[in-house]
Amino acid sequence: MRSPTISSVALHAGVSVASVSRVMNGFAARPETESRVRAAIADLGYQPNSAARALKVRESDQICLSFADIGNPAYVSMTRGVGRVLHESKYRLVLASSFSTVGEIIQQLESMGRGYADGLIISPIYSDPKITELISQLKMPVVLIGTLPTGLDVDNVHIDSSLGIKLAATHLKERGRSKIGLLNGPLNTNPGRRRSDGFRKVLKNLRLEIVEEQMIQADDFTSQSAYEAISRYPLISEIDALICGNDLMAAGALRFLSELGIDVPGKIAVVGIDNTELASLVKPTLTSVDLLAESRGELAANLLLDRIANPKRASKKIVVQPKLIVRSST
Amino acid sequence: MRSPTISSVALHAGVSVASVSRVMNGFAARPETESRVRAAIADLGYQPNSAARALKVRESDQICLSFADIGNPAYVSMTRGVGRVLHESKYRLVLASSFSTVGEIIQQLESMGRGYADGLIISPIYSDPKITELISQLKMPVVLIGTLPTGLDVDNVHIDSSLGIKLAATHLKERGRSKIGLLNGPLNTNPGRRRSDGFRKVLKNLRLEIVEEQMIQADDFTSQSAYEAISRYPLISEIDALICGNDLMAAGALRFLSELGIDVPGKIAVVGIDNTELASLVKPTLTSVDLLAESRGELAANLLLDRIANPKRASKKIVVQPKLIVRSST
DNA sequence: TACTTGACTGTAAACGATTACAGTTAATCG
DNA sequence: CGATTAACTGTAATCGTTTACAGTCAAGTA
């Protein structure tokens, strides 16, 4: 047996389908009509079919959130922030994650044309001209979290992660450290490249010497890769501080250092990035640069809702300031 | 300007809409027809409208995943598992999380009648007769991850978490511990209750004495609550082992114990649950019962896809065996 | 050649909502 | 009391697909 439709309700209530629809959407109706419709709805357990509604009004009531990998705690926080905001709205959250290649992102973006979402929040880990082009051609509101590619005119939530590196490095210098290493993620990712650029720039400004070997890249942003990467770090006995690509990587580094009996922060101070819950759970607790992923998610979601409500406003760019949270690893 | 529709494509290709539809859905067509349709699709950048298709074929190509809070790493792993499986399929993943009350779950379940999802994977943290009833009335395939309420006939992926407690307690007894504490989450949740029941039962079987004060409940499953709860644990100086509701809570406990200068595992051995990445990142590394959240997610997703393909098969129940991963905290 | 067959193709009716428009009531006013 | 108006209601078109059914056309068969 099929679910009740608006016609069954109309029949049951002895009114027209239009009246049912109007009652449901809050338009004026005679009290008598309204109560009969409501009674019929309750009797039949009617729920409007979302596909039919979506087809007619051209709104899916869905928002798509797209990022690289839900394994990364920063994205989890972001998802939480977005979820919290959407939860207060009529929108459902569709997750488009787990894709790892540029090709998959492109495929994903192309399929947005099917209209299953009213808006897109995307935080691309890779930059690619094709991705930029596809985003700019999208007919729906888009919020990009991360570095906005040049020429792309969409709402943007951006955190100055090179400022994050600066906070970390300055803090380390104040603590008397002068030989700072960077344990980074892959350079072909946006965060990886920004951290590396920021690092280079900041060290120069601080008049700290810098050689290429100070920077090392792990294969990805996991603690395991970080552990493996640092175990082949050439300058391990020369540095007195280490900035890591994120907290997971920092935790991997801490493990390695502890196994080698290298004192943290005595011999080497360690700074993480993201300020996840992990930072206060490892020993020593980890100084970390908070990139406010959860609030970025909230900001992005609010920006998107605002843009949906007001499609013609000029695009906004929100810059979020990272915060350094000092703990005992420095 | 509106997106191209199947009619525009038909017009452009000089064929009927039916032919376009057939080409798109892989039905036989003359090579000439097929190539003209494909060319027109490419020319116009046509993407079929998913709402229209959903309305007609009664399939949304979406799967809904519903759980309590994406803040919990176990659910994140589960989401990952589900996401990985769905990624290989045509289905999109809709996340319905962040709800905290029974009322919200109910509301969520009621709205499933709108047909925006072809299937539901749900892992309810609370048990409630109303929830059970609503699930059983759902017209779509459902997989429940967790304890199956009596009388509910849906596919189920279940992990015997009391067996998990048993593994932990037996291991601790073998290590010569006899006074084991339980740092649990709230008792009004399914996992909380199961852990408490399991704990009671196992200790009895192991002929270890048990008093009520051995079990303590934190306000929720976070490390912070765990920290606060253990700081008012009455028997802290008497126990020689502690089983925690999950790894986060264990990490909170470890932090407290380390601040008090209580040696782990010398004075108190600590066991976590979930075996998240965190377990190998804290110091000492944490012995933990792996509840295989990610594979449960995969299993559930596969079960759901199988059920969608084959709606009349009898419901299956998959029981997953927890594994104890021994590390240095015991 | 005429007829059957098979392989495609096109027409038009759904799917279940929303909404413009016209029609119906009831209320108000002169 | 009849006319005007306001408030509500119903009819039917529409959104963009899929698909049953009937039609076309060429090839194969007698």
XYZ file of C-alpha atoms (C1' of nucleotides) in Angstrom:
720
model
C 0.000 0.000 0.000
C 1.261 3.387 -0.970
C 1.802 6.289 1.369
C -1.043 8.763 1.622
C -0.786 11.670 -0.795
C -2.174 15.118 -0.680
C -5.161 13.841 -2.676
C -5.991 11.180 -0.119
C -5.890 13.827 2.556
C -8.105 16.116 0.513
C -10.574 13.309 -0.042
C -10.568 12.324 3.598
C -11.089 15.881 4.715
C -13.634 16.661 2.023
C -11.711 19.624 0.658
C -9.545 20.283 -2.368
C -5.872 19.494 -2.655
C -5.161 23.182 -2.847
C -6.690 23.728 0.564
C -4.586 20.965 2.045
C -1.476 22.442 0.553
C -2.394 25.859 1.850
C -3.010 24.665 5.362
C 0.304 22.874 5.342
C 2.144 25.933 4.143
C 0.484 28.282 6.563
C -1.814 30.247 4.281
C -5.142 31.575 5.452
C -7.988 29.120 5.716
C -11.294 28.992 7.477
C -10.853 27.513 10.963
C -13.283 24.767 10.000
C -11.248 23.872 6.905
C -8.011 24.001 8.791
C -9.140 21.712 11.543
C -10.587 19.186 9.103
C -7.357 19.144 7.146
C -5.283 18.752 10.270
C -7.489 15.962 11.452
C -7.189 14.181 8.122
C -3.427 14.589 8.159
C -3.250 13.106 11.619
C -5.672 10.309 10.739
C -3.717 9.206 7.729
C -0.290 9.995 9.080
C 0.356 12.047 6.001
C 3.841 13.329 5.243
C 4.354 15.391 2.090
C 6.584 13.776 -0.480
C 9.819 15.708 -0.646
C 10.651 14.772 -4.217
C 7.351 16.135 -5.499
C 7.784 19.299 -3.523
C 11.393 19.659 -4.626
C 10.385 19.254 -8.243
C 7.738 21.918 -8.055
C 9.384 24.566 -5.929
C 12.928 23.888 -7.127
C 14.297 23.502 -3.648
C 15.692 20.343 -2.194
C 16.051 21.546 1.383
C 19.462 19.982 1.374
C 22.914 21.435 1.810
C 25.947 19.588 0.612
C 29.146 19.585 2.608
C 32.188 18.490 0.708
C 35.684 17.849 1.977
C 38.543 15.448 1.646
C 38.302 12.999 4.454
C 36.198 12.599 7.508
C 39.128 10.881 9.187
C 40.680 14.249 9.848
C 39.453 15.651 13.175
C 39.498 19.172 11.820
C 36.880 18.225 9.244
C 34.889 16.440 11.873
C 34.753 19.629 13.903
C 33.790 21.544 10.818
C 30.991 19.093 10.125
C 29.807 19.526 13.660
C 29.666 23.269 13.278
C 27.763 23.039 10.028
C 25.470 20.401 11.464
C 24.656 22.506 14.487
C 23.577 25.446 12.358
C 21.607 23.421 9.834
C 19.879 21.616 12.634
C 18.128 24.856 13.506
C 17.025 25.269 9.910
C 14.934 23.268 7.516
C 17.967 21.938 5.714
C 19.345 18.440 5.735
C 23.054 17.820 5.566
C 24.388 15.728 2.710
C 27.944 14.599 3.168
C 30.131 14.305 0.114
C 33.441 13.245 1.471
C 35.873 10.380 1.212
C 37.008 11.356 -2.216
C 40.702 11.529 -2.574
C 41.475 12.552 -6.131
C 40.902 15.725 -8.097
C 38.909 13.664 -10.582
C 36.462 12.670 -7.898
C 35.975 16.221 -6.732
C 35.250 17.216 -10.320
C 32.745 14.429 -10.726
C 31.131 15.487 -7.490
C 30.895 19.104 -8.575
C 29.439 18.185 -11.941
C 26.705 16.202 -10.291
C 25.643 19.261 -8.306
C 23.771 20.268 -11.450
C 21.186 17.631 -10.655
C 19.735 19.940 -8.096
C 19.795 17.699 -5.093
C 21.230 20.493 -2.993
C 20.334 24.137 -2.528
C 23.816 25.115 -1.537
C 27.339 23.841 -1.190
C 29.974 24.234 1.457
C 33.271 23.051 0.122
C 36.703 22.871 1.632
C 38.949 21.575 -1.112
C 42.293 20.212 -0.119
C 43.613 20.440 -3.654
C 43.655 23.447 -5.940
C 42.964 22.890 -9.575
C 41.826 25.301 -12.281
C 39.107 22.913 -13.350
C 37.708 22.803 -9.828
C 37.703 26.581 -9.666
C 35.907 26.803 -12.984
C 33.269 24.266 -12.034
C 32.580 26.028 -8.750
C 32.166 29.362 -10.482
C 29.685 27.811 -12.916
C 27.542 26.371 -10.188
C 24.090 27.904 -10.129
C 23.665 27.525 -6.415
C 25.143 29.465 -3.504
C 28.585 28.240 -2.556
C 30.723 28.874 0.475
C 34.336 27.943 0.228
C 36.234 27.241 3.398
C 39.918 27.748 2.873
C 42.060 29.696 0.468
C 39.927 31.342 -2.200
C 41.446 30.756 -5.645
C 41.946 33.977 -7.572
C 39.066 34.896 -9.802
C 36.506 32.946 -7.861
C 33.700 35.097 -6.539
C 31.947 33.118 -3.812
C 31.434 33.521 -0.101
C 34.508 32.535 1.775
C 35.594 31.610 5.267
C 39.285 31.812 5.503
C 41.761 31.310 8.251
C 45.148 32.777 7.917
C 47.130 29.662 8.591
C 50.399 31.393 7.863
C 49.473 33.688 10.714
C 49.042 30.513 12.710
C 52.563 29.499 11.844
C 53.676 32.983 12.778
C 52.021 32.752 16.179
C 53.726 29.449 16.776
C 57.151 30.551 15.614
C 57.042 33.829 17.496
C 56.019 32.034 20.624
C 58.888 29.601 20.176
C 61.371 32.399 19.637
C 60.169 34.134 22.778
C 60.837 30.893 24.579
C 64.388 31.152 23.366
C 64.222 28.641 20.539
C 66.109 29.464 17.387
C 66.315 26.310 15.340
C 62.733 25.417 14.446
C 61.698 22.450 12.317
C 58.496 21.978 10.366
C 56.870 18.579 10.145
C 54.424 19.195 7.366
C 51.858 17.271 5.315
C 52.150 16.846 1.550
C 53.040 19.980 -0.396
C 50.518 19.364 -3.135
C 47.671 20.113 -0.745
C 46.446 23.600 0.066
C 47.129 23.384 3.804
C 50.525 21.818 3.196
C 51.616 24.514 0.816
C 50.314 27.340 2.954
C 52.092 26.053 5.995
C 55.313 25.695 4.152
C 55.091 29.174 2.617
C 54.112 30.687 5.920
C 56.942 28.970 7.678
C 59.527 30.245 5.250
C 58.193 33.795 5.425
C 57.890 33.906 9.183
C 61.343 32.566 9.876
C 62.763 35.169 7.559
C 60.878 37.942 9.354
C 62.061 36.657 12.686
C 65.594 36.640 11.310
C 65.991 32.986 12.089
C 68.165 31.044 9.753
C 66.439 28.546 7.539
C 67.693 25.680 5.431
C 65.605 23.377 3.269
C 66.276 20.375 5.488
C 64.412 22.038 8.301
C 61.171 21.258 6.528
C 60.019 17.711 6.043
C 56.860 16.338 4.511
C 54.928 13.330 5.683
C 52.877 11.345 3.172
C 49.631 12.562 4.655
C 48.277 14.263 7.748
C 48.054 11.194 10.009
C 50.014 10.459 13.155
C 51.427 7.331 11.605
C 52.908 9.153 8.615
C 54.221 11.812 10.924
C 55.914 9.186 13.038
C 57.557 7.656 9.986
C 58.545 11.006 8.585
C 60.167 12.265 11.739
C 62.104 9.060 12.140
C 64.044 10.046 9.042
C 64.302 13.732 9.913
C 67.875 14.700 9.144
C 68.261 17.515 11.663
C 66.594 15.836 14.602
C 69.585 16.388 16.885
C 70.010 20.021 15.899
C 66.570 21.533 16.245
C 65.184 22.849 19.501
C 61.568 23.205 18.374
C 59.155 21.544 16.002
C 55.973 22.835 14.441
C 53.684 20.094 13.187
C 51.040 20.147 10.455
C 48.297 19.229 12.888
C 47.752 17.764 16.334
C 47.676 14.194 15.102
C 51.068 14.652 13.521
C 52.325 16.334 16.653
C 51.136 13.380 18.684
C 52.995 11.057 16.331
C 56.100 13.167 16.765
C 55.728 13.202 20.534
C 55.580 9.452 20.531
C 58.733 9.186 18.508
C 60.564 11.707 20.678
C 59.479 9.959 23.824
C 60.689 6.624 22.479
C 64.050 8.188 21.751
C 64.154 9.669 25.202
C 64.297 13.199 23.879
C 62.795 15.526 26.440
C 59.842 17.681 25.445
C 59.959 20.615 25.938
C 63.422 20.423 27.520
C 65.295 19.526 24.390
C 62.663 20.109 21.746
C 59.495 22.149 22.064
C 56.561 20.909 20.023
C 53.607 22.843 18.634
C 50.565 21.318 16.987
C 47.872 22.817 14.820
C 44.080 22.605 15.147
C 43.868 22.481 18.922
C 41.783 19.351 18.927
C 40.747 17.564 22.075
C 43.829 15.432 21.613
C 46.057 18.367 22.515
C 45.064 18.269 26.156
C 45.165 14.490 26.351
C 48.722 13.745 25.302
C 51.661 14.057 27.606
C 53.090 16.608 27.740
C 49.938 18.485 26.855
C 50.372 20.075 23.507
C 50.682 23.744 22.670
C 48.568 24.127 19.582
C 47.352 26.737 17.156
C 43.587 26.716 17.195
C 42.257 27.086 13.665
C 38.685 27.144 14.962
C 37.362 24.518 12.606
C 34.035 24.245 14.355
C 33.317 27.944 14.237
C 34.468 28.078 10.651
C 31.851 25.444 9.958
C 29.225 27.498 11.749
C 30.234 30.683 9.992
C 30.153 28.970 6.631
C 26.727 27.518 7.257
C 25.361 30.874 8.368
C 26.897 32.557 5.384
C 25.251 30.020 3.135
C 21.842 30.368 4.721
C 22.140 34.119 4.471
C 23.069 33.877 0.836
C 20.180 31.556 0.086
C 17.840 34.051 1.715
C 19.419 36.894 -0.163
C 20.903 35.628 -3.413
C 22.008 38.928 -4.876
C 24.102 40.352 -2.138
C 27.782 40.801 -2.830
C 29.936 37.921 -1.728
C 31.482 38.123 1.686
C 34.821 37.023 2.932
C 35.227 36.233 6.582
C 38.718 35.992 7.933
C 39.165 34.075 11.131
C 42.105 34.698 13.383
C 43.912 31.664 14.714
C 44.707 31.551 18.402
C 47.688 30.046 20.070
C 46.867 27.848 23.027
C 49.931 27.403 25.130
C 50.323 24.153 27.042
C 53.240 22.285 28.461
C 54.981 21.095 25.305
C 56.677 24.470 24.846
C 18.122 30.861 -17.471
C 16.978 27.418 -16.453
C 19.009 24.278 -16.614
C 18.525 22.147 -19.698
C 15.851 19.504 -19.334
C 15.335 16.247 -21.077
C 13.089 18.073 -23.552
C 15.800 20.521 -24.532
C 18.100 17.601 -25.121
C 15.470 15.829 -27.197
C 14.908 18.943 -29.243
C 18.593 19.520 -29.744
C 19.174 15.936 -30.777
C 16.068 15.768 -32.917
C 14.624 12.768 -31.095
C 11.891 12.196 -28.550
C 12.265 12.577 -24.805
C 11.718 8.873 -24.456
C 14.766 8.141 -26.556
C 16.876 10.453 -24.463
C 15.697 8.799 -21.315
C 16.385 5.393 -22.770
C 19.899 6.253 -23.826
C 20.598 7.643 -20.395
C 19.318 4.545 -18.689
C 21.125 2.152 -20.965
C 18.296 0.726 -23.030
C 18.756 -0.339 -26.620
C 18.915 2.404 -29.230
C 20.162 2.750 -32.747
C 23.833 3.769 -32.716
C 22.894 6.869 -34.669
C 20.283 7.846 -32.086
C 22.582 7.127 -29.211
C 25.420 9.238 -30.555
C 23.133 12.161 -31.321
C 21.691 12.040 -27.829
C 25.115 11.832 -26.247
C 26.303 14.722 -28.344
C 23.300 16.818 -27.332
C 23.848 15.969 -23.673
C 27.454 17.037 -23.928
C 26.580 20.177 -25.890
C 24.060 21.375 -23.364
C 25.816 20.041 -20.297
C 22.627 18.289 -19.366
C 22.248 16.682 -15.946
C 18.978 14.918 -15.145
C 16.992 16.501 -12.366
C 17.087 14.237 -9.365
C 13.826 15.423 -7.854
C 11.904 14.600 -11.007
C 13.520 11.212 -11.242
C 12.950 10.551 -7.556
C 9.316 11.450 -7.908
C 8.775 9.127 -10.816
C 10.781 6.082 -9.805
C 10.232 6.442 -6.064
C 13.902 6.307 -5.238
C 15.914 9.114 -3.793
C 19.339 7.518 -4.148
C 20.010 8.660 -0.631
C 20.786 6.768 2.553
C 20.275 8.363 5.919
C 22.695 7.779 8.742
C 21.419 8.692 12.143
C 23.244 8.790 15.441
C 23.620 10.848 18.540
C 26.644 13.019 18.109
C 29.378 13.334 15.579
C 31.634 14.499 18.366
C 32.127 10.945 19.450
C 35.050 9.356 17.596
C 33.298 6.004 17.494
C 30.506 7.513 15.427
C 33.000 9.239 13.224
C 34.600 5.899 12.450
C 31.202 4.443 11.796
C 30.401 7.267 9.407
C 33.643 6.623 7.633
C 32.810 2.979 7.181
C 29.366 3.761 5.863
C 30.748 6.500 3.631
C 33.359 4.219 2.146
C 30.752 1.645 1.136
C 28.224 4.135 -0.203
C 30.925 5.865 -2.167
C 31.145 2.776 -4.361
C 27.411 2.861 -4.920
C 24.991 5.343 -6.397
C 23.826 6.474 -2.987
C 24.470 9.752 -1.286
C 24.917 9.955 2.452
C 22.555 12.147 4.438
C 23.655 12.787 7.965
C 21.034 13.136 10.640
C 22.969 13.676 13.792
C 23.402 16.229 16.510
C 20.097 15.482 18.061
C 20.258 14.902 21.727
C 16.777 14.156 22.934
C 14.377 11.306 22.379
C 11.902 13.823 21.011
C 14.289 14.815 18.282
C 14.928 11.243 17.278
C 11.200 10.723 17.042
C 10.769 13.803 14.912
C 13.576 12.625 12.713
C 12.051 9.185 12.295
C 8.661 10.613 11.481
C 10.104 12.711 8.725
C 11.533 9.621 7.063
C 8.040 9.168 5.623
C 8.768 11.991 3.222
C 10.780 9.610 1.153
C 14.007 11.522 0.974
C 15.951 8.382 1.761
C 15.830 4.857 0.438
C 17.201 3.380 3.591
C 18.202 4.180 7.135
C 21.135 3.202 9.257
C 20.445 4.110 12.832
C 22.443 3.730 15.981
C 20.240 5.020 18.767
C 21.863 5.877 22.026
C 18.555 5.865 23.854
C 15.978 3.130 23.946
C 12.383 4.139 23.908
C 9.263 2.149 22.991
C 8.105 4.951 20.729
C 11.361 4.858 18.811
C 11.078 1.117 18.391
C 7.546 1.450 17.144
C 8.388 4.150 14.648
C 11.293 2.164 13.272
C 9.144 -0.889 12.804
C 6.574 1.178 10.921
C 9.112 2.564 8.517
C 8.474 1.458 4.949
C 12.114 1.504 3.984
C 14.948 -0.881 4.774
C 16.519 -0.182 8.132
C 19.728 -1.377 9.688
C 20.125 -0.855 13.373
C 23.595 -0.710 14.798
C 23.554 -1.600 18.452
C 21.288 -3.527 20.744
C 18.172 -4.626 18.909
C 15.071 -3.865 20.999
C 12.873 -6.925 21.465
C 10.147 -7.264 18.891
C 11.918 -5.223 16.260
C 12.557 -7.146 13.077
C 15.200 -5.264 11.138
C 18.726 -5.984 10.003
C 21.122 -5.560 12.835
C 24.813 -5.156 13.427
C 25.563 -5.814 16.994
C 28.688 -5.897 19.039
C 28.674 -7.720 22.267
C 29.987 -4.953 24.439
C 29.552 -6.959 27.597
C 31.937 -9.421 26.008
C 34.199 -6.438 25.559
C 33.997 -5.771 29.274
C 34.644 -9.440 29.876
C 37.773 -9.349 27.733
C 39.001 -6.359 29.646
C 38.218 -7.736 33.092
C 39.655 -11.167 32.350
C 42.800 -9.573 31.044
C 43.080 -7.486 34.178
C 42.555 -10.485 36.417
C 45.270 -12.373 34.560
C 47.521 -9.428 35.264
C 46.809 -9.979 38.933
C 44.309 -7.195 39.480
C 41.389 -7.908 41.712
C 39.785 -4.611 42.570
C 38.503 -3.218 39.295
C 36.617 0.047 38.909
C 34.270 1.104 36.114
C 34.221 4.673 34.899
C 31.063 4.645 32.867
C 28.934 7.056 30.874
C 25.317 7.838 31.798
C 23.171 4.834 32.649
C 20.183 6.026 30.668
C 22.028 5.363 27.423
C 22.252 1.988 25.739
C 26.030 1.744 25.840
C 26.123 2.935 29.430
C 23.620 0.392 30.602
C 25.204 -2.454 28.691
C 28.593 -1.703 30.092
C 27.282 -1.552 33.590
C 25.329 -4.798 33.249
C 28.249 -6.524 31.607
C 30.587 -5.328 34.294
C 28.419 -6.672 37.081
C 27.988 -10.002 35.377
C 31.623 -10.479 34.483
C 32.945 -9.639 37.886
C 30.566 -12.157 39.364
C 31.750 -14.844 36.959
C 35.335 -14.051 37.745
C 34.492 -14.310 41.433
C 35.733 -10.832 42.071
C 33.992 -8.931 44.775
C 31.855 -6.040 43.691
C 30.310 -3.136 45.530
C 28.175 -0.384 44.058
C 30.795 2.261 44.706
C 33.095 0.543 42.255
C 30.982 1.895 39.420
C 30.744 5.577 38.737
C 28.947 7.474 36.005
C 30.183 10.549 34.227
C 27.669 13.004 32.809
C 28.499 12.034 29.257
C 31.138 10.205 27.270
C 33.682 13.026 27.013
C 37.147 13.200 28.516
C 36.201 16.277 30.457
C 33.270 14.614 32.198
C 35.414 11.596 32.861
C 38.036 13.773 34.469
C 35.474 15.401 36.695
C 33.836 12.120 37.569
C 37.020 10.352 38.543
C 38.079 13.246 40.694
C 35.205 12.367 42.982
C 35.659 8.607 42.732
C 35.307 7.308 46.272
C 37.492 4.234 45.975
C 40.335 5.803 44.043
C 42.946 4.657 46.552
C 41.622 1.122 46.744
C 41.279 -0.012 43.177
C 44.114 -1.486 41.170
C 42.451 -1.301 37.764
C 39.960 0.870 35.921
C 37.812 0.140 32.909
C 36.557 3.247 31.134
C 33.506 3.780 28.953
C 35.613 4.762 25.976
C 39.082 5.935 25.053
C 38.277 9.588 25.529
C 37.158 8.897 29.054
C 40.217 6.769 29.633
C 42.393 9.622 28.454
C 40.632 11.928 30.885
C 41.252 9.432 33.644
C 44.902 9.060 32.698
C 45.316 12.791 32.899
C 43.822 12.866 36.366
C 45.912 9.948 37.573
C 49.066 11.481 36.186
C 48.303 14.775 37.920
C 47.888 12.900 41.173
C 51.139 11.077 40.578
C 49.435 7.713 40.577
C 51.459 5.331 38.462
C 49.784 3.659 35.502
C 49.954 0.700 35.238
C 52.041 0.311 38.431
C 49.339 1.296 40.851
C 46.276 1.293 38.607
C 45.910 -0.385 35.257
C 43.612 1.397 32.800
C 41.593 -0.011 29.929
C 39.716 2.021 27.344
C 37.008 1.073 24.895
C 36.812 1.706 21.134
C 40.503 1.470 20.345
C 40.576 4.812 18.604
C 43.724 6.394 17.279
C 43.951 8.171 20.594
C 44.841 4.911 22.345
C 48.277 4.759 20.801
C 48.916 8.462 21.259
C 48.504 8.878 24.988
C 51.160 8.004 27.495
C 51.196 5.297 28.609
C 49.637 3.892 25.464
C 46.233 2.609 26.257
C 45.033 -0.961 26.326
C 41.639 -0.781 24.698
C 38.769 -2.961 23.607
C 38.277 -2.491 19.905
C 34.573 -2.328 19.114
C 35.319 -2.092 15.400
C 33.128 0.907 14.730
C 34.390 1.400 11.206
C 33.737 -2.164 10.143
C 30.367 -2.074 11.831
C 29.605 0.911 9.641
C 30.730 -0.994 6.556
C 28.787 -4.072 7.518
C 25.682 -2.039 8.145
C 25.955 -0.253 4.816
C 26.447 -3.508 2.956
C 23.550 -5.061 4.778
C 21.402 -2.128 3.782
C 22.403 -2.225 0.121
C 21.767 -5.939 0.083
C 18.363 -5.448 1.600
C 17.480 -2.741 -0.883
C 18.435 -5.086 -3.702
C 16.497 -7.893 -2.128
C 13.663 -6.486 -0.038
C 12.009 -9.722 0.952
C 14.849 -11.646 2.428
C 14.659 -12.473 6.113
C 16.388 -9.991 8.335
C 19.934 -10.731 9.300
C 21.776 -10.163 12.498
C 25.510 -9.797 12.380
C 27.374 -10.117 15.627
C 30.803 -8.586 15.751
C 33.372 -9.789 18.225
C 35.299 -7.151 20.100
C 39.047 -7.513 20.326
C 41.286 -6.556 23.172
C 44.320 -4.593 22.093
C 46.901 -4.723 24.824
C 49.221 -1.775 25.227
C 51.261 -0.430 28.064
C 48.552 0.892 30.390
C 47.934 -2.596 31.809
C 5.351 -9.472 -53.690
C 2.972 -9.645 -49.352
C 3.449 -10.898 -44.659
C 5.736 -11.578 -40.429
C 9.039 -10.322 -37.298
C 12.017 -7.648 -34.624
C 14.098 -3.472 -33.326
C 13.516 1.046 -32.449
C 10.914 5.237 -31.704
C 7.301 8.612 -30.334
C 3.048 10.001 -27.773
C 1.051 10.722 -23.729
C -0.017 9.462 -19.021
C 1.657 9.154 -14.806
C 4.460 10.516 -10.147
C 2.706 14.232 -5.927
C 3.219 18.515 -4.875
C 2.320 24.087 -5.610
C -0.131 27.963 -7.309
C -2.421 31.202 -10.832
C -6.807 32.054 -11.745
C -11.512 31.919 -11.535
C -15.420 30.899 -8.784
C -17.949 30.840 -4.542
C -19.406 32.334 -0.336
C -20.228 35.475 3.454
C -19.865 40.015 5.340
C -20.301 44.883 5.001
C -22.187 48.972 3.360
C -25.330 52.372 1.420
C -32.300 44.537 0.044
C -28.865 44.585 -3.599
C -24.163 45.729 -4.570
C -19.504 45.656 -3.359
C -15.852 43.703 -1.230
C -13.072 40.502 1.233
C -11.963 35.987 2.338
C -11.663 31.696 1.204
C -11.915 27.541 -2.010
C -11.533 24.563 -6.185
C -9.898 23.513 -10.921
C -6.350 22.604 -13.635
C -1.691 23.528 -15.321
C 2.878 22.739 -14.163
C 7.603 20.985 -12.528
C 11.112 17.034 -15.345
C 11.360 12.558 -15.457
C 10.008 7.363 -16.724
C 7.508 4.007 -19.196
C 3.282 1.526 -21.207
C 1.604 1.306 -25.460
C 1.092 1.960 -30.115
C 3.306 3.078 -34.283
C 7.054 2.900 -37.842
C 10.358 0.877 -40.685
C 13.521 -2.288 -42.559
C 14.918 -6.972 -42.984
C 13.762 -11.681 -43.402
C 10.599 -15.252 -44.958
C 7.174 -17.796 -47.790
